[in-house]
Amino acid sequence: MEKSLEKHLEETFKIPGVSSVICTDEQGLCLGLKGSCHANVAGPIATLAKQADQLRRTTNAPNPPSICIESEAGSVLIGKKDDITMAIFKSS
Amino acid sequence: MSQLPTQGIEKIPDSTGYLVLTQDGAVISSGGDLENDEETANKISRLVHTATGIPVTTDRRDSFKRISIIWDDFMYVISVSSQKIFVAKRKYIPQDPVVT
């Protein structure tokens, strides 16, 4: 499993404009990261994904939401699949 | 003339509801789907506080200007300005990819 996660992180990190990639589990444990971001952002990212998922009242939501945090100099894209949350940091 | 507390957020095209909150999550103004929706207001206020703990870039002075939370059919767009949290709920209409 670790091999495929490493490969996935590596491939995503190669995309132009991507400065860091991080994967966390539901509890906010950092499963892997590439780039300049610190492993301690794993906690807030997992919490944010959970809080965003709870914003939808109906329980029949097909997919968890995609989250995008934008600033003047970059953006963070957060997505969740099964128990894994992935965040991609992009600089503009 | 005093400025409207909503700053024109109620006029956003495709908007189905809006909220204007104080930093601690109290509702200043609301409308549409989100009218008097204090439960969503509290959830969004907590979410914004979580988002402040995520550094978007390595520059410490750089803080976020917009959070979008997107489902298949609708989205919340959240922005913070002058100590207030502005939330717009909008229909999500994905753009077709450009074919060259």
Tab-separated table of C-alpha atoms in Angstrom:
chain	number	residue	atom	x	y	z
A	1	MET	CA	0.000	0.000	0.000
A	2	GLU	CA	2.831	2.380	0.930
A	3	LYS	CA	4.444	1.859	-2.470
A	4	SER	CA	1.326	2.892	-4.396
A	5	LEU	CA	0.781	5.882	-2.092
A	6	GLU	CA	4.398	6.995	-2.603
A	7	LYS	CA	3.986	6.622	-6.366
A	8	HIS	CA	0.751	8.597	-6.311
A	9	LEU	CA	2.357	11.395	-4.265
A	10	GLU	CA	5.343	11.448	-6.598
A	11	GLU	CA	3.152	11.712	-9.711
A	12	THR	CA	1.005	14.484	-8.236
A	13	PHE	CA	4.075	16.399	-7.060
A	14	LYS	CA	5.400	16.442	-10.638
A	15	ILE	CA	2.388	18.448	-11.886
A	16	PRO	CA	3.525	22.024	-12.712
A	17	GLY	CA	2.661	24.564	-9.995
A	18	VAL	CA	2.348	21.975	-7.223
A	19	SER	CA	4.529	22.916	-4.252
A	20	SER	CA	3.490	20.156	-1.805
A	21	VAL	CA	1.241	17.131	-1.527
A	22	ILE	CA	0.106	15.543	1.729
A	23	CYS	CA	-2.062	12.532	2.580
A	24	THR	CA	-3.715	12.005	5.949
A	25	ASP	CA	-6.016	9.469	7.527
A	26	GLU	CA	-9.336	10.316	9.233
A	27	GLN	CA	-7.615	11.007	12.558
A	28	GLY	CA	-5.186	13.518	11.032
A	29	LEU	CA	-2.159	11.217	10.979
A	30	CYS	CA	0.194	12.138	8.132
A	31	LEU	CA	0.461	9.100	5.814
A	32	GLY	CA	2.905	10.701	3.417
A	33	LEU	CA	4.047	14.043	2.103
A	34	LYS	CA	6.154	15.548	-0.647
A	35	GLY	CA	7.399	19.098	-0.854
A	36	SER	CA	7.789	22.035	1.482
A	37	CYS	CA	4.703	21.731	3.700
A	38	HIS	CA	5.025	20.558	7.292
A	39	ALA	CA	3.515	17.271	8.526
A	40	ASN	CA	1.653	19.127	11.279
A	41	VAL	CA	-0.860	20.553	8.763
A	42	ALA	CA	-2.251	16.999	8.451
A	43	GLY	CA	-4.459	17.535	11.513
A	44	PRO	CA	-6.192	20.740	10.342
A	45	ILE	CA	-6.626	19.249	6.847
A	46	ALA	CA	-8.366	16.105	8.138
A	47	THR	CA	-10.550	18.220	10.464
A	48	LEU	CA	-11.468	20.624	7.656
A	49	ALA	CA	-12.469	17.744	5.350
A	50	LYS	CA	-14.662	16.296	8.103
A	51	GLN	CA	-16.258	19.657	8.932
A	52	ALA	CA	-16.995	20.355	5.255
A	53	ASP	CA	-18.603	16.908	4.876
A	54	GLN	CA	-20.893	17.674	7.828
A	55	LEU	CA	-22.148	20.876	6.178
A	56	ARG	CA	-24.478	18.900	3.952
A	57	ARG	CA	-27.612	17.996	5.862
A	58	THR	CA	-28.892	15.130	3.721
A	59	THR	CA	-27.108	11.862	4.321
A	60	ASN	CA	-27.499	10.680	0.723
A	61	ALA	CA	-24.619	12.809	-0.570
A	62	PRO	CA	-22.928	10.776	-3.303
A	63	ASN	CA	-19.406	12.067	-2.761
A	64	PRO	CA	-17.615	14.069	-0.083
A	65	PRO	CA	-17.033	17.675	-1.188
A	66	SER	CA	-13.929	19.106	-2.803
A	67	ILE	CA	-12.491	22.032	-0.870
A	68	CYS	CA	-10.418	24.844	-2.294
A	69	ILE	CA	-8.696	27.448	-0.110
A	70	GLU	CA	-7.338	30.350	-2.112
A	71	SER	CA	-4.962	33.160	-1.179
A	72	GLU	CA	-3.142	35.833	-3.199
A	73	ALA	CA	-0.090	33.654	-3.768
A	74	GLY	CA	-1.476	30.129	-3.972
A	75	SER	CA	-4.195	27.647	-3.207
A	76	VAL	CA	-4.839	24.352	-1.430
A	77	LEU	CA	-7.121	21.698	-2.909
A	78	ILE	CA	-8.472	19.099	-0.501
A	79	GLY	CA	-10.243	15.917	-1.510
A	80	LYS	CA	-11.360	12.816	0.358
A	81	LYS	CA	-11.697	9.268	-0.888
A	82	ASP	CA	-12.685	6.452	1.474
A	83	ASP	CA	-10.640	7.101	4.646
A	84	ILE	CA	-7.845	9.072	3.018
A	85	THR	CA	-7.749	12.859	2.659
A	86	MET	CA	-5.342	14.391	0.202
A	87	ALA	CA	-4.283	18.034	0.010
A	88	ILE	CA	-2.456	19.597	-2.918
A	89	PHE	CA	-0.684	22.922	-2.339
A	90	LYS	CA	-0.297	25.029	-5.453
A	91	SER	CA	1.591	28.281	-5.842
A	92	SER	CA	0.557	30.745	-8.523
B	1	MET	CA	-25.076	56.653	3.690
B	2	SER	CA	-24.272	53.698	5.946
B	3	GLN	CA	-22.972	50.599	4.224
B	4	LEU	CA	-25.241	47.581	3.966
B	5	PRO	CA	-24.069	44.722	6.224
B	6	THR	CA	-24.470	42.268	3.343
B	7	GLN	CA	-22.116	44.182	0.959
B	8	GLY	CA	-24.349	43.051	-1.945
B	9	ILE	CA	-23.905	39.300	-1.281
B	10	GLU	CA	-27.650	38.762	-1.812
B	11	LYS	CA	-27.290	39.837	-5.458
B	12	ILE	CA	-24.837	37.097	-6.503
B	13	PRO	CA	-26.080	35.279	-9.640
B	14	ASP	CA	-27.135	31.600	-9.143
B	15	SER	CA	-27.104	32.180	-5.380
B	16	THR	CA	-29.687	30.191	-3.445
B	17	GLY	CA	-28.850	31.612	-0.018
B	18	TYR	CA	-26.412	33.711	1.950
B	19	LEU	CA	-25.143	34.322	5.486
B	20	VAL	CA	-23.136	37.135	7.032
B	21	LEU	CA	-21.562	36.134	10.363
B	22	THR	CA	-19.460	37.706	13.071
B	23	GLN	CA	-16.127	36.087	13.967
B	24	ASP	CA	-17.771	33.999	16.695
B	25	GLY	CA	-20.481	32.670	14.366
B	26	ALA	CA	-23.415	34.956	15.269
B	27	VAL	CA	-25.697	35.659	12.311
B	28	ILE	CA	-25.736	39.341	11.238
B	29	SER	CA	-27.766	38.800	8.101
B	30	SER	CA	-29.191	35.824	6.208
B	31	GLY	CA	-31.481	34.968	3.323
B	32	GLY	CA	-32.724	32.306	0.896
B	33	ASP	CA	-31.965	28.671	1.836
B	34	LEU	CA	-29.784	29.827	4.719
B	35	GLU	CA	-32.293	32.183	6.347
B	36	ASN	CA	-31.865	31.990	10.145
B	37	ASP	CA	-29.817	28.804	9.687
B	38	GLU	CA	-27.801	28.998	12.881
B	39	GLU	CA	-26.709	25.357	12.676
B	40	THR	CA	-24.949	25.950	9.339
B	41	ALA	CA	-23.617	29.276	10.674
B	42	ASN	CA	-21.930	27.518	13.612
B	43	LYS	CA	-20.503	24.775	11.392
B	44	ILE	CA	-19.113	27.328	8.932
B	45	SER	CA	-17.624	29.461	11.687
B	46	ARG	CA	-15.795	26.405	13.087
B	47	LEU	CA	-14.641	25.458	9.577
B	48	VAL	CA	-13.221	28.961	8.965
B	49	HIS	CA	-11.292	28.783	12.239
B	50	THR	CA	-9.857	25.404	11.182
B	51	ALA	CA	-8.879	26.841	7.788
B	52	THR	CA	-6.877	29.639	9.440
B	53	GLY	CA	-4.563	26.901	10.792
B	54	ILE	CA	-3.591	25.781	7.280
B	55	PRO	CA	-0.784	27.861	5.765
B	56	VAL	CA	-1.634	28.141	2.036
B	57	THR	CA	1.915	29.190	1.151
B	58	THR	CA	5.165	29.311	3.090
B	59	ASP	CA	4.751	33.087	3.440
B	60	ARG	CA	3.346	33.684	6.943
B	61	ARG	CA	1.785	37.018	5.924
B	62	ASP	CA	-0.269	35.311	3.215
B	63	SER	CA	-3.746	34.400	4.479
B	64	PHE	CA	-6.651	32.865	2.600
B	65	LYS	CA	-9.148	35.075	0.767
B	66	ARG	CA	-11.711	32.468	-0.268
B	67	ILE	CA	-12.825	28.930	0.640
B	68	SER	CA	-14.996	26.981	-1.803
B	69	ILE	CA	-16.697	23.753	-0.725
B	70	ILE	CA	-18.022	21.994	-3.786
B	71	TRP	CA	-20.448	19.066	-4.107
B	72	ASP	CA	-21.836	17.665	-7.353
B	73	ASP	CA	-24.863	19.978	-7.305
B	74	PHE	CA	-24.114	23.012	-5.129
B	75	MET	CA	-21.291	24.871	-3.451
B	76	TYR	CA	-20.572	27.155	-0.519
B	77	VAL	CA	-18.248	30.062	-1.156
B	78	ILE	CA	-16.840	31.601	2.015
B	79	SER	CA	-14.861	34.787	2.319
B	80	VAL	CA	-13.636	36.817	5.291
B	81	SER	CA	-13.607	40.607	5.243
B	82	SER	CA	-13.557	43.295	7.969
B	83	GLN	CA	-13.990	40.798	10.842
B	84	LYS	CA	-17.043	39.264	9.173
B	85	ILE	CA	-17.586	35.907	7.458
B	86	PHE	CA	-19.526	36.062	4.194
B	87	VAL	CA	-21.092	32.828	2.940
B	88	ALA	CA	-22.867	32.326	-0.382
B	89	LYS	CA	-24.622	29.092	-1.284
B	90	ARG	CA	-24.682	28.669	-5.046
B	91	LYS	CA	-25.697	26.134	-7.644
B	92	TYR	CA	-22.653	24.362	-9.012
B	93	ILE	CA	-22.523	24.554	-12.775
B	94	PRO	CA	-19.254	22.990	-13.961
B	95	GLN	CA	-17.691	24.615	-16.985
B	96	ASP	CA	-17.168	22.467	-20.035
B	97	PRO	CA	-13.507	21.820	-20.734
B	98	VAL	CA	-12.056	23.903	-23.535
B	99	VAL	CA	-11.335	21.766	-26.580
B	100	THR	CA	-8.569	23.069	-28.803
